[in-house]
Amino acid sequence: MDYDDEVSVKDIVNFHIKINNAAKAKRALARLSSKDKVAAFDIIDISTASREFKIEVAKYFVYDLDMRVRRKAEVILETLIPGWVADPGESILALLKSAGGKGAAKRNAAVRFLFGIIDANSLRDTLLTLLNSRNREHMVEIIAILEEYIDSSSDEAEQVKIFDGCLDIVLSDEAEHSVKHHACNLLSVFFKKVASTQLGEILHQKYIERQVEKADSVHRYLCSGAAGLNSYFLEDLIRPLSEGGKTYQLKMVGYFAYVIEKIKDPATVDAILDTYPDSWSVNEPPKEEKVGIICRRIMQALEELWEATDDGDVRGMIMGIKYDEYPNKRELLEQIKNRLDDRNLSAAGRQKVVLMLRCFLRPGEDEALRLQAAQLMLFRAGDTTSRRAGLEYLVSSVERRNLNTAEKGSVAAAMESLLGDDGLADVLRPMARYLLFVVAPERITAAAEQTALLEYLLELLEGSGLGSERAEERVQCSLSILMPLLASDDLCDVARYLESKMSRQSAAETEKTT
């Protein structure tokens, strides 16, 4: 309910002080805005309210979402309760330090007592209380002591409890990001200790599987449209990225590509990201800054994934995202040409350049740039995968487009040069020979070349086929030109068989459609 404007915060507070009912006061103050709560505590602090009233109300708000309200409550408790500590980390640290001075055994006993290492649930609850500490120095010291304890522990059952407690925090929907970060650090210490043991291998696999399972559920939730991506969901998706396996990596990189593409349009940002302001945040960043933070975090995660994986498909998708970030593709292609000429380019750098070059062959790109990129892939990139991609694009291009004489001559010269290269992989020669045949069949004069070509065409027709009617038209046209040039009657018979087979296939396709 909303209070009438005529009823001020002072009236509300004084009324509950007068009736001395802290329970009702807590409920009434909980309905107020953060600003009014701060004002209410100022009134309570200097009022004649009983000590018990002030303590009960302050304890209720000591974990309020607003930092200013929390601090007002802490001041009252520090004033009224001797030795009261706003930060539980301070008292925990004092006890651990006192026990540490009496030897490792006493310190370990204190750790087991304070952290409740009885089961994973009690450990998790204690860790959450500790990691929510607002004094960073206290927290760092305590974590260091706990890390030493984990490193010296030899009890496997206890180690599993520590693992489960930390993992529950990492996967929790309630824990803050900073808390999850410290829990991850503890797990890193744990895995370093047990890395070479069977227990470590089993728990590490469980660690990855649980994180992937959580990330998959978050991904499904986001894709349902029930919520937008925010920093917390993003960390859940990124956390298992490096070790989650190829299937998970491809799925996430594809999702990140979708997100980056959508947030470029201001009209679709709110449909993809959760940029709703945190009303309790004192320094709420503007929407544009939130979008930028998420974008930068995604790109950082992709860089880390690039270093963590050697898989060509995953790396290719990552480079596709980077490719889309360049507005001027013509300038990018010039940069790639220059990089390919750099003799000092490392193997890793060359791989990035080559993968970027392959992006030019994607549908929708400028045709002139695609042709240039294909040429670079054939003669400058040099690796078999790039050459295959370049040849596949040229095959598609010559089959679907009506090339002019100059273009046919250019492709023919390129294929003759490629076929003359002893370094060309045998698996690619049939495709290069086929391209030469389509654009300039009269240039295939050697009997061995003619035989290899006709064998390749036969394999295509008896296998997956030529793919399109236009491709068949090109082949039939080139066969009619090549026929008089064939070196033997046997080759002529094969060529006539191919023509006959294509005619029968075309007739069968026509009959199906009528």
Short mmCIF file of C-alpha atoms in Angstrom, two decimals:
data_model
loop_
_atom_site.label_atom_id
_atom_site.label_comp_id
_atom_site.label_asym_id
_atom_site.label_seq_id
_atom_site.Cartn_x
_atom_site.Cartn_y
_atom_site.Cartn_z
CA MET A 1 0.00 0.00 0.00
CA ASP A 2 1.08 3.60 -0.53
CA TYR A 3 0.91 6.11 2.26
CA ASP A 4 -0.97 9.33 1.67
CA ASP A 5 1.19 12.34 0.91
CA GLU A 6 -0.10 13.98 4.10
CA VAL A 7 1.53 11.23 6.24
CA SER A 8 5.24 12.01 6.48
CA VAL A 9 8.09 9.61 7.25
CA LYS A 10 8.46 11.35 10.61
CA ASP A 11 4.79 10.68 11.43
CA ILE A 12 5.15 6.99 10.56
CA VAL A 13 8.30 6.54 12.66
CA ASN A 14 7.03 8.49 15.67
CA PHE A 15 3.76 6.55 15.68
CA HIS A 16 5.52 3.18 15.93
CA ILE A 17 7.96 4.51 18.53
CA LYS A 18 5.03 5.73 20.58
CA ILE A 19 3.30 2.32 20.55
CA ASN A 20 6.73 0.68 20.97
CA ASN A 21 6.01 -2.02 18.37
CA ALA A 22 9.21 -2.86 16.44
CA ALA A 23 7.56 -5.65 14.43
CA LYS A 24 4.99 -3.27 12.94
CA ALA A 25 7.69 -0.62 12.46
CA LYS A 26 9.77 -3.00 10.35
CA ARG A 27 6.83 -3.79 8.09
CA ALA A 28 5.97 -0.10 7.73
CA LEU A 29 9.54 0.95 6.91
CA ALA A 30 9.95 -1.90 4.42
CA ARG A 31 7.30 -0.25 2.23
CA LEU A 32 9.27 3.00 2.00
CA SER A 33 11.72 4.01 -0.72
CA SER A 34 15.46 3.80 0.00
CA LYS A 35 15.60 7.56 0.46
CA ASP A 36 12.78 7.50 3.01
CA LYS A 37 14.34 4.54 4.84
CA VAL A 38 17.54 6.55 5.32
CA ALA A 39 15.46 9.46 6.67
CA ALA A 40 13.60 7.09 8.98
CA PHE A 41 16.84 5.79 10.50
CA ASP A 42 18.04 9.36 11.09
CA ILE A 43 14.84 9.94 13.07
CA ILE A 44 15.11 6.65 14.98
CA ASP A 45 18.76 7.28 15.86
CA ILE A 46 18.06 10.56 17.70
CA SER A 47 14.65 9.53 19.06
CA THR A 48 13.68 8.41 22.56
CA ALA A 49 12.82 4.91 21.28
CA SER A 50 13.87 2.06 23.53
CA ARG A 51 17.18 0.29 22.98
CA GLU A 52 15.40 -2.97 22.13
CA PHE A 53 13.22 -1.16 19.54
CA LYS A 54 16.24 0.35 17.79
CA ILE A 55 18.21 -2.91 17.77
CA GLU A 56 15.34 -5.00 16.37
CA VAL A 57 14.60 -2.53 13.58
CA ALA A 58 18.31 -2.09 12.73
CA LYS A 59 18.96 -5.85 12.58
CA TYR A 60 16.06 -6.20 10.14
CA PHE A 61 17.62 -3.73 7.69
CA VAL A 62 21.31 -4.57 8.11
CA TYR A 63 21.16 -6.63 4.89
CA ASP A 64 19.02 -4.20 2.90
CA LEU A 65 19.78 -3.94 -0.85
CA ASP A 66 20.64 -0.25 -0.55
CA MET A 67 24.13 0.41 0.82
CA ARG A 68 23.06 3.66 2.52
CA VAL A 69 20.29 1.91 4.46
CA ARG A 70 22.66 -0.90 5.50
CA ARG A 71 25.19 1.58 6.81
CA LYS A 72 22.57 3.47 8.89
CA ALA A 73 21.49 0.15 10.47
CA GLU A 74 25.11 -0.85 11.14
CA VAL A 75 25.87 2.44 12.91
CA ILE A 76 22.96 1.94 15.30
CA LEU A 77 24.03 -1.65 16.08
CA GLU A 78 27.67 -0.66 16.57
CA THR A 79 26.55 2.06 19.00
CA LEU A 80 24.13 -0.05 21.04
CA ILE A 81 25.82 -3.49 21.08
CA PRO A 82 29.37 -3.54 22.51
CA GLY A 83 31.68 -5.61 20.29
CA TRP A 84 29.11 -5.93 17.53
CA VAL A 85 30.77 -6.32 14.14
CA ALA A 86 28.99 -5.26 10.97
CA ASP A 87 31.21 -7.54 8.92
CA PRO A 88 31.26 -11.21 10.05
CA GLY A 89 34.59 -11.57 8.30
CA GLU A 90 36.31 -9.48 10.96
CA SER A 91 35.39 -11.79 13.84
CA ILE A 92 36.11 -14.93 11.77
CA LEU A 93 39.54 -13.58 10.83
CA ALA A 94 40.36 -12.75 14.45
CA LEU A 95 39.56 -16.31 15.55
CA LEU A 96 41.54 -17.88 12.71
CA LYS A 97 44.57 -15.72 13.42
CA SER A 98 44.50 -16.55 17.12
CA ALA A 99 44.28 -20.28 16.32
CA GLY A 100 47.01 -19.99 13.70
CA GLY A 101 49.47 -18.82 16.32
CA LYS A 102 49.06 -22.16 18.11
CA GLY A 103 50.14 -24.32 15.18
CA ALA A 104 48.71 -25.87 12.02
CA ALA A 105 46.62 -28.43 13.90
CA LYS A 106 44.84 -25.71 15.92
CA ARG A 107 44.34 -23.63 12.79
CA ASN A 108 42.85 -26.59 10.91
CA ALA A 109 40.55 -27.35 13.82
CA ALA A 110 39.40 -23.70 13.80
CA VAL A 111 38.77 -23.83 10.05
CA ARG A 112 36.68 -26.99 10.41
CA PHE A 113 34.70 -25.43 13.24
CA LEU A 114 34.15 -22.00 11.69
CA PHE A 115 33.34 -23.26 8.22
CA GLY A 116 31.17 -26.10 9.42
CA ILE A 117 32.85 -28.70 7.24
CA ILE A 118 30.33 -31.32 8.25
CA ASP A 119 28.40 -31.46 5.00
CA ALA A 120 28.26 -29.47 1.79
CA ASN A 121 25.18 -27.49 2.84
CA SER A 122 26.66 -26.08 6.06
CA LEU A 123 29.92 -25.29 4.28
CA ARG A 124 28.05 -23.50 1.49
CA ASP A 125 26.06 -21.39 3.96
CA THR A 126 29.19 -20.39 5.87
CA LEU A 127 31.07 -19.54 2.69
CA LEU A 128 28.19 -17.42 1.42
CA THR A 129 28.16 -15.46 4.68
CA LEU A 130 31.91 -14.99 4.51
CA LEU A 131 32.16 -14.16 0.82
CA ASN A 132 29.46 -11.52 1.21
CA SER A 133 31.90 -9.70 3.47
CA ARG A 134 32.13 -6.01 2.64
CA ASN A 135 35.71 -5.66 3.88
CA ARG A 136 37.88 -6.88 1.03
CA GLU A 137 41.06 -7.05 3.12
CA HIS A 138 39.43 -9.36 5.68
CA MET A 139 38.02 -11.53 2.94
CA VAL A 140 41.36 -11.90 1.12
CA GLU A 141 43.12 -12.95 4.32
CA ILE A 142 40.45 -15.50 5.20
CA ILE A 143 40.43 -16.95 1.71
CA ALA A 144 44.22 -17.33 1.90
CA ILE A 145 43.88 -19.27 5.18
CA LEU A 146 41.17 -21.47 3.68
CA GLU A 147 43.33 -22.11 0.61
CA GLU A 148 46.18 -23.24 2.88
CA TYR A 149 43.77 -25.57 4.65
CA ILE A 150 42.53 -27.06 1.37
CA ASP A 151 46.13 -27.50 0.21
CA SER A 152 47.09 -29.40 3.39
CA SER A 153 43.93 -31.53 3.68
CA SER A 154 44.34 -35.27 3.10
CA ASP A 155 40.77 -36.34 3.84
CA GLU A 156 39.11 -37.18 0.51
CA ALA A 157 35.58 -37.15 1.96
CA GLU A 158 36.22 -33.68 3.35
CA GLN A 159 37.68 -32.54 0.03
CA VAL A 160 34.52 -33.65 -1.76
CA LYS A 161 32.42 -31.62 0.72
CA ILE A 162 34.53 -28.53 0.06
CA PHE A 163 34.20 -29.13 -3.68
CA ASP A 164 30.41 -29.55 -3.48
CA GLY A 165 30.00 -26.46 -1.29
CA CYS A 166 32.01 -24.24 -3.64
CA LEU A 167 30.36 -25.68 -6.75
CA ASP A 168 26.90 -25.03 -5.31
CA ILE A 169 27.86 -21.37 -4.88
CA VAL A 170 29.20 -21.13 -8.43
CA LEU A 171 25.96 -22.57 -9.83
CA SER A 172 23.67 -20.67 -7.46
CA ASP A 173 21.10 -18.23 -8.84
CA GLU A 174 21.20 -16.19 -5.61
CA ALA A 175 24.93 -15.66 -5.08
CA GLU A 176 26.41 -12.43 -6.41
CA HIS A 177 29.04 -12.47 -9.15
CA SER A 178 31.85 -11.43 -6.78
CA VAL A 179 30.96 -14.31 -4.46
CA LYS A 180 31.00 -16.78 -7.36
CA HIS A 181 34.39 -15.41 -8.41
CA HIS A 182 35.95 -16.23 -5.05
CA ALA A 183 34.30 -19.66 -4.98
CA CYS A 184 35.86 -20.33 -8.40
CA ASN A 185 39.26 -19.34 -7.01
CA LEU A 186 38.85 -21.83 -4.16
CA LEU A 187 37.95 -24.51 -6.68
CA SER A 188 41.10 -23.65 -8.65
CA VAL A 189 43.19 -24.24 -5.52
CA PHE A 190 41.34 -27.50 -4.95
CA PHE A 191 41.89 -28.75 -8.52
CA LYS A 192 45.56 -27.79 -8.41
CA LYS A 193 45.93 -30.00 -5.35
CA VAL A 194 44.12 -33.05 -6.77
CA ALA A 195 44.95 -32.58 -10.47
CA SER A 196 47.04 -35.74 -10.75
CA THR A 197 44.68 -37.98 -8.75
CA GLN A 198 41.72 -40.05 -9.85
CA LEU A 199 39.52 -38.05 -7.47
CA GLY A 200 40.61 -34.83 -9.16
CA GLU A 201 39.81 -36.22 -12.61
CA ILE A 202 36.34 -37.38 -11.52
CA LEU A 203 35.44 -34.15 -9.74
CA HIS A 204 36.79 -31.97 -12.55
CA GLN A 205 34.58 -33.81 -15.02
CA LYS A 206 31.63 -33.33 -12.66
CA TYR A 207 32.56 -29.65 -12.37
CA ILE A 208 32.42 -29.19 -16.16
CA GLU A 209 29.23 -31.24 -16.61
CA ARG A 210 27.34 -29.36 -13.88
CA GLN A 211 28.37 -26.00 -15.31
CA VAL A 212 27.39 -26.98 -18.86
CA GLU A 213 24.07 -28.28 -17.54
CA LYS A 214 23.44 -24.97 -15.76
CA ALA A 215 24.54 -22.95 -18.79
CA ASP A 216 22.27 -24.96 -21.11
CA SER A 217 19.28 -24.26 -18.86
CA VAL A 218 20.14 -20.54 -18.85
CA HIS A 219 20.49 -20.58 -22.65
CA ARG A 220 17.08 -22.25 -23.06
CA TYR A 221 15.56 -19.71 -20.68
CA LEU A 222 17.03 -16.79 -22.64
CA CYS A 223 15.97 -18.25 -26.00
CA SER A 224 12.42 -18.64 -24.72
CA GLY A 225 12.20 -14.85 -24.49
CA ALA A 226 11.26 -14.97 -20.81
CA ALA A 227 14.26 -12.78 -19.91
CA GLY A 228 17.05 -10.80 -21.49
CA LEU A 229 20.77 -11.45 -21.25
CA ASN A 230 22.47 -9.66 -18.35
CA SER A 231 25.93 -9.85 -16.79
CA TYR A 232 24.93 -12.65 -14.40
CA PHE A 233 23.45 -14.88 -17.10
CA LEU A 234 26.43 -14.10 -19.33
CA GLU A 235 28.91 -15.36 -16.73
CA ASP A 236 26.91 -18.59 -16.40
CA LEU A 237 27.24 -19.09 -20.17
CA ILE A 238 30.94 -18.17 -20.31
CA ARG A 239 32.17 -20.09 -17.28
CA PRO A 240 32.29 -23.57 -18.93
CA LEU A 241 33.07 -22.23 -22.41
CA SER A 242 36.74 -23.24 -22.62
CA GLU A 243 36.23 -26.81 -21.38
CA GLY A 244 32.59 -27.46 -22.27
CA GLY A 245 33.34 -29.35 -25.49
CA LYS A 246 32.84 -28.55 -29.17
CA THR A 247 29.04 -28.95 -29.21
CA TYR A 248 28.58 -26.48 -26.36
CA GLN A 249 31.17 -24.09 -27.80
CA LEU A 250 29.53 -23.97 -31.23
CA LYS A 251 26.14 -23.39 -29.65
CA MET A 252 27.39 -20.52 -27.47
CA VAL A 253 29.47 -18.84 -30.18
CA GLY A 254 26.42 -18.97 -32.43
CA TYR A 255 24.30 -17.41 -29.68
CA PHE A 256 26.87 -14.68 -29.03
CA ALA A 257 26.98 -13.89 -32.75
CA TYR A 258 23.18 -13.52 -32.67
CA VAL A 259 23.33 -11.24 -29.61
CA ILE A 260 26.04 -9.01 -31.07
CA GLU A 261 24.14 -8.66 -34.33
CA LYS A 262 20.87 -7.77 -32.59
CA ILE A 263 22.29 -5.17 -30.20
CA LYS A 264 23.69 -3.19 -33.12
CA ASP A 265 20.10 -2.06 -33.73
CA PRO A 266 18.78 0.20 -30.93
CA ALA A 267 15.26 -0.99 -31.73
CA THR A 268 16.06 -4.60 -30.78
CA VAL A 269 18.42 -4.11 -27.83
CA ASP A 270 15.73 -4.36 -25.16
CA ALA A 271 14.40 -7.58 -26.71
CA ILE A 272 17.80 -9.26 -26.30
CA LEU A 273 19.45 -7.69 -23.25
CA ASP A 274 18.17 -7.01 -19.75
CA THR A 275 19.14 -3.36 -19.30
CA TYR A 276 16.45 -2.60 -16.72
CA PRO A 277 17.91 -0.26 -14.08
CA ASP A 278 18.78 -1.63 -10.65
CA SER A 279 16.72 0.74 -8.52
CA TRP A 280 18.87 0.06 -5.45
CA SER A 281 22.15 0.89 -7.16
CA VAL A 282 23.60 4.24 -6.09
CA ASN A 283 25.68 4.71 -9.25
CA GLU A 284 23.44 3.20 -11.89
CA PRO A 285 25.33 3.10 -15.23
CA PRO A 286 23.46 4.31 -18.32
CA LYS A 287 21.92 1.78 -20.68
CA GLU A 288 24.59 2.35 -23.37
CA GLU A 289 27.34 1.55 -20.88
CA LYS A 290 25.63 -1.70 -19.83
CA VAL A 291 25.36 -2.75 -23.47
CA GLY A 292 29.05 -1.92 -23.98
CA ILE A 293 30.08 -3.92 -20.91
CA ILE A 294 28.24 -7.02 -22.12
CA CYS A 295 29.65 -6.63 -25.64
CA ARG A 296 33.23 -6.30 -24.38
CA ARG A 297 32.80 -9.29 -22.06
CA ILE A 298 31.57 -11.45 -24.94
CA MET A 299 34.53 -10.45 -27.12
CA GLN A 300 36.93 -11.13 -24.24
CA ALA A 301 35.40 -14.59 -23.75
CA LEU A 302 35.76 -15.32 -27.46
CA GLU A 303 39.45 -14.34 -27.34
CA GLU A 304 39.94 -16.71 -24.40
CA LEU A 305 38.10 -19.48 -26.23
CA TRP A 306 40.31 -18.96 -29.29
CA GLU A 307 43.38 -19.60 -27.13
CA ALA A 308 41.76 -22.60 -25.42
CA THR A 309 40.65 -24.55 -28.51
CA ASP A 310 42.32 -25.84 -31.66
CA ASP A 311 39.05 -26.79 -33.34
CA GLY A 312 38.79 -25.23 -36.80
CA ASP A 313 34.98 -24.97 -36.77
CA VAL A 314 34.90 -23.12 -33.44
CA ARG A 315 37.74 -20.81 -34.46
CA GLY A 316 36.05 -20.16 -37.79
CA MET A 317 32.85 -19.02 -36.05
CA ILE A 318 34.82 -16.76 -33.72
CA MET A 319 36.58 -15.15 -36.66
CA GLY A 320 33.21 -14.69 -38.37
CA ILE A 321 32.08 -12.52 -35.45
CA LYS A 322 35.25 -10.44 -35.69
CA TYR A 323 34.78 -10.16 -39.46
CA ASP A 324 31.32 -8.66 -38.95
CA GLU A 325 32.83 -5.93 -36.77
CA TYR A 326 34.67 -4.43 -39.78
CA PRO A 327 32.41 -1.93 -41.59
CA ASN A 328 34.70 -1.48 -44.62
CA LYS A 329 35.35 -4.92 -46.12
CA ARG A 330 37.44 -3.56 -48.99
CA GLU A 331 39.94 -2.06 -46.54
CA LEU A 332 39.93 -5.30 -44.57
CA LEU A 333 40.81 -7.30 -47.68
CA GLU A 334 43.74 -4.97 -48.37
CA GLN A 335 44.96 -5.47 -44.79
CA ILE A 336 44.74 -9.24 -45.25
CA LYS A 337 46.76 -9.05 -48.49
CA ASN A 338 49.49 -7.14 -46.68
CA ARG A 339 49.50 -9.56 -43.76
CA LEU A 340 49.83 -12.56 -46.07
CA ASP A 341 52.95 -10.94 -47.56
CA ASP A 342 54.51 -10.53 -44.10
CA ARG A 343 57.21 -13.16 -43.74
CA ASN A 344 57.38 -12.54 -40.00
CA LEU A 345 53.72 -13.47 -39.49
CA SER A 346 53.44 -16.24 -36.89
CA ALA A 347 51.58 -19.49 -37.53
CA ALA A 348 48.81 -18.42 -35.13
CA GLY A 349 48.55 -15.02 -36.78
CA ARG A 350 48.42 -16.59 -40.21
CA GLN A 351 45.60 -18.88 -39.15
CA LYS A 352 43.56 -15.89 -37.99
CA VAL A 353 44.16 -14.09 -41.29
CA VAL A 354 43.20 -17.14 -43.33
CA LEU A 355 40.00 -17.74 -41.35
CA MET A 356 39.10 -14.07 -41.75
CA LEU A 357 39.71 -14.38 -45.50
CA ARG A 358 37.27 -17.29 -45.75
CA CYS A 359 34.52 -15.06 -44.36
CA PHE A 360 34.53 -13.09 -47.62
CA LEU A 361 33.02 -16.11 -49.37
CA ARG A 362 29.83 -15.97 -47.31
CA PRO A 363 26.59 -15.38 -49.26
CA GLY A 364 25.61 -11.74 -49.60
CA GLU A 365 29.13 -10.35 -49.77
CA ASP A 366 30.28 -8.19 -52.69
CA GLU A 367 30.94 -10.45 -55.71
CA ALA A 368 34.14 -8.67 -56.71
CA LEU A 369 35.55 -9.05 -53.18
CA ARG A 370 34.56 -12.72 -53.11
CA LEU A 371 36.49 -13.34 -56.33
CA GLN A 372 39.56 -11.56 -54.97
CA ALA A 373 39.33 -13.52 -51.73
CA ALA A 374 39.07 -16.81 -53.65
CA GLN A 375 42.20 -15.93 -55.62
CA LEU A 376 44.07 -15.17 -52.39
CA MET A 377 42.93 -18.44 -50.88
CA LEU A 378 44.14 -20.39 -53.89
CA PHE A 379 47.55 -18.80 -54.32
CA ARG A 380 48.50 -16.92 -51.13
CA ALA A 381 46.94 -18.79 -48.22
CA GLY A 382 48.28 -22.06 -49.54
CA ASP A 383 46.65 -24.54 -47.11
CA THR A 384 44.41 -27.30 -48.45
CA THR A 385 41.30 -26.20 -46.54
CA SER A 386 41.52 -22.64 -47.91
CA ARG A 387 42.15 -23.87 -51.44
CA ARG A 388 39.15 -26.19 -51.20
CA ALA A 389 36.94 -23.32 -50.05
CA GLY A 390 38.21 -21.10 -52.87
CA LEU A 391 37.62 -23.81 -55.50
CA GLU A 392 34.12 -24.57 -54.16
CA TYR A 393 33.21 -20.91 -54.43
CA LEU A 394 34.55 -20.67 -58.01
CA VAL A 395 32.64 -23.81 -59.01
CA SER A 396 29.45 -22.30 -57.66
CA SER A 397 30.21 -18.99 -59.37
CA VAL A 398 30.92 -20.34 -62.85
CA GLU A 399 27.91 -22.66 -62.71
CA ARG A 400 25.38 -19.98 -61.77
CA ARG A 401 26.78 -16.90 -63.51
CA ASN A 402 27.22 -16.07 -67.18
CA LEU A 403 30.88 -15.14 -67.21
CA ASN A 404 32.20 -12.84 -69.91
CA THR A 405 35.23 -13.75 -72.02
CA ALA A 406 37.67 -11.88 -69.77
CA GLU A 407 36.34 -13.56 -66.63
CA LYS A 408 36.51 -17.00 -68.24
CA GLY A 409 40.07 -16.32 -69.33
CA SER A 410 41.04 -15.23 -65.83
CA VAL A 411 39.57 -18.36 -64.21
CA ALA A 412 41.13 -20.61 -66.86
CA ALA A 413 44.58 -19.07 -66.36
CA ALA A 414 44.24 -19.46 -62.58
CA MET A 415 43.27 -23.14 -62.91
CA GLU A 416 46.13 -23.90 -65.30
CA SER A 417 48.54 -22.29 -62.86
CA LEU A 418 47.05 -24.24 -59.97
CA LEU A 419 47.17 -27.56 -61.79
CA GLY A 420 50.82 -26.87 -62.61
CA ASP A 421 51.61 -26.48 -58.91
CA ASP A 422 53.23 -29.66 -57.57
CA GLY A 423 52.11 -28.65 -54.07
CA LEU A 424 48.41 -28.86 -54.94
CA ALA A 425 46.78 -31.67 -52.95
CA ASP A 426 45.65 -34.61 -55.11
CA VAL A 427 42.17 -34.40 -53.62
CA LEU A 428 41.74 -30.89 -55.09
CA ARG A 429 43.00 -31.57 -58.64
CA PRO A 430 39.69 -32.97 -59.96
CA MET A 431 37.85 -29.83 -58.87
CA ALA A 432 40.43 -27.51 -60.44
CA ARG A 433 40.35 -29.58 -63.66
CA TYR A 434 36.53 -29.41 -63.68
CA LEU A 435 36.65 -25.62 -63.40
CA LEU A 436 39.05 -25.40 -66.33
CA PHE A 437 36.74 -27.69 -68.31
CA VAL A 438 33.66 -25.51 -67.66
CA VAL A 439 35.29 -22.19 -68.66
CA ALA A 440 37.78 -23.36 -71.31
CA PRO A 441 37.33 -27.02 -72.35
CA GLU A 442 39.58 -26.54 -75.37
CA ARG A 443 42.59 -26.15 -73.05
CA ILE A 444 42.34 -29.75 -71.82
CA THR A 445 44.36 -31.48 -74.52
CA ALA A 446 46.50 -34.13 -72.79
CA ALA A 447 45.01 -37.63 -72.87
CA ALA A 448 45.72 -38.19 -69.14
CA GLU A 449 43.95 -34.97 -68.22
CA GLN A 450 40.97 -35.82 -70.44
CA THR A 451 40.70 -39.29 -68.89
CA ALA A 452 40.85 -37.90 -65.33
CA LEU A 453 38.22 -35.29 -66.16
CA LEU A 454 35.74 -37.76 -67.66
CA GLU A 455 36.21 -40.11 -64.68
CA TYR A 456 35.41 -37.23 -62.33
CA LEU A 457 32.28 -36.29 -64.30
CA LEU A 458 31.15 -39.91 -64.25
CA GLU A 459 31.58 -40.03 -60.46
CA LEU A 460 29.52 -36.87 -60.11
CA LEU A 461 26.66 -38.09 -62.30
CA GLU A 462 26.51 -41.51 -60.68
CA GLY A 463 26.82 -40.02 -57.23
CA SER A 464 25.31 -36.79 -55.93
CA GLY A 465 24.77 -35.30 -59.39
CA LEU A 466 25.76 -31.89 -60.69
CA GLY A 467 23.52 -29.99 -58.33
CA SER A 468 21.55 -27.75 -60.68
CA GLU A 469 20.13 -27.50 -64.21
CA ARG A 470 22.51 -24.65 -65.01
CA ALA A 471 25.46 -26.81 -64.03
CA GLU A 472 24.24 -29.54 -66.40
CA GLU A 473 23.87 -26.98 -69.19
CA ARG A 474 27.45 -25.80 -68.64
CA VAL A 475 28.80 -29.37 -68.67
CA GLN A 476 26.83 -30.32 -71.79
CA CYS A 477 28.09 -27.22 -73.58
CA SER A 478 31.71 -27.89 -72.59
CA LEU A 479 31.41 -31.57 -73.54
CA SER A 480 30.28 -30.63 -77.03
CA ILE A 481 33.41 -28.47 -77.40
CA LEU A 482 35.73 -31.10 -75.91
CA MET A 483 34.34 -34.05 -77.92
CA PRO A 484 36.28 -33.37 -81.14
CA LEU A 485 39.47 -32.88 -79.15
CA LEU A 486 39.37 -36.17 -77.25
CA ALA A 487 42.50 -38.28 -77.73
CA SER A 488 40.81 -41.67 -78.35
CA ASP A 489 37.58 -43.34 -79.39
CA ASP A 490 37.22 -44.82 -75.91
CA LEU A 491 37.17 -41.33 -74.42
CA CYS A 492 34.59 -40.29 -77.03
CA ASP A 493 32.40 -43.23 -75.99
CA VAL A 494 32.62 -42.13 -72.34
CA ALA A 495 31.71 -38.56 -73.31
CA ARG A 496 28.69 -39.74 -75.32
CA TYR A 497 27.60 -41.92 -72.39
CA LEU A 498 27.79 -38.87 -70.12
CA GLU A 499 25.67 -36.82 -72.51
CA SER A 500 23.12 -39.61 -72.73
CA LYS A 501 23.01 -40.01 -68.95
CA MET A 502 22.46 -36.29 -68.40
CA SER A 503 19.67 -36.26 -70.99
CA ARG A 504 17.91 -39.20 -69.28
CA GLN A 505 18.26 -37.56 -65.85
CA SER A 506 16.87 -34.29 -67.18
CA ALA A 507 13.91 -36.10 -68.75
CA ALA A 508 13.23 -37.95 -65.50
CA GLU A 509 13.31 -34.70 -63.51
CA THR A 510 10.95 -33.07 -66.00
CA GLU A 511 8.55 -36.01 -65.72
CA LYS A 512 8.54 -35.71 -61.92
CA THR A 513 7.56 -32.06 -62.01
CA THR A 514 4.68 -32.56 -64.50
#
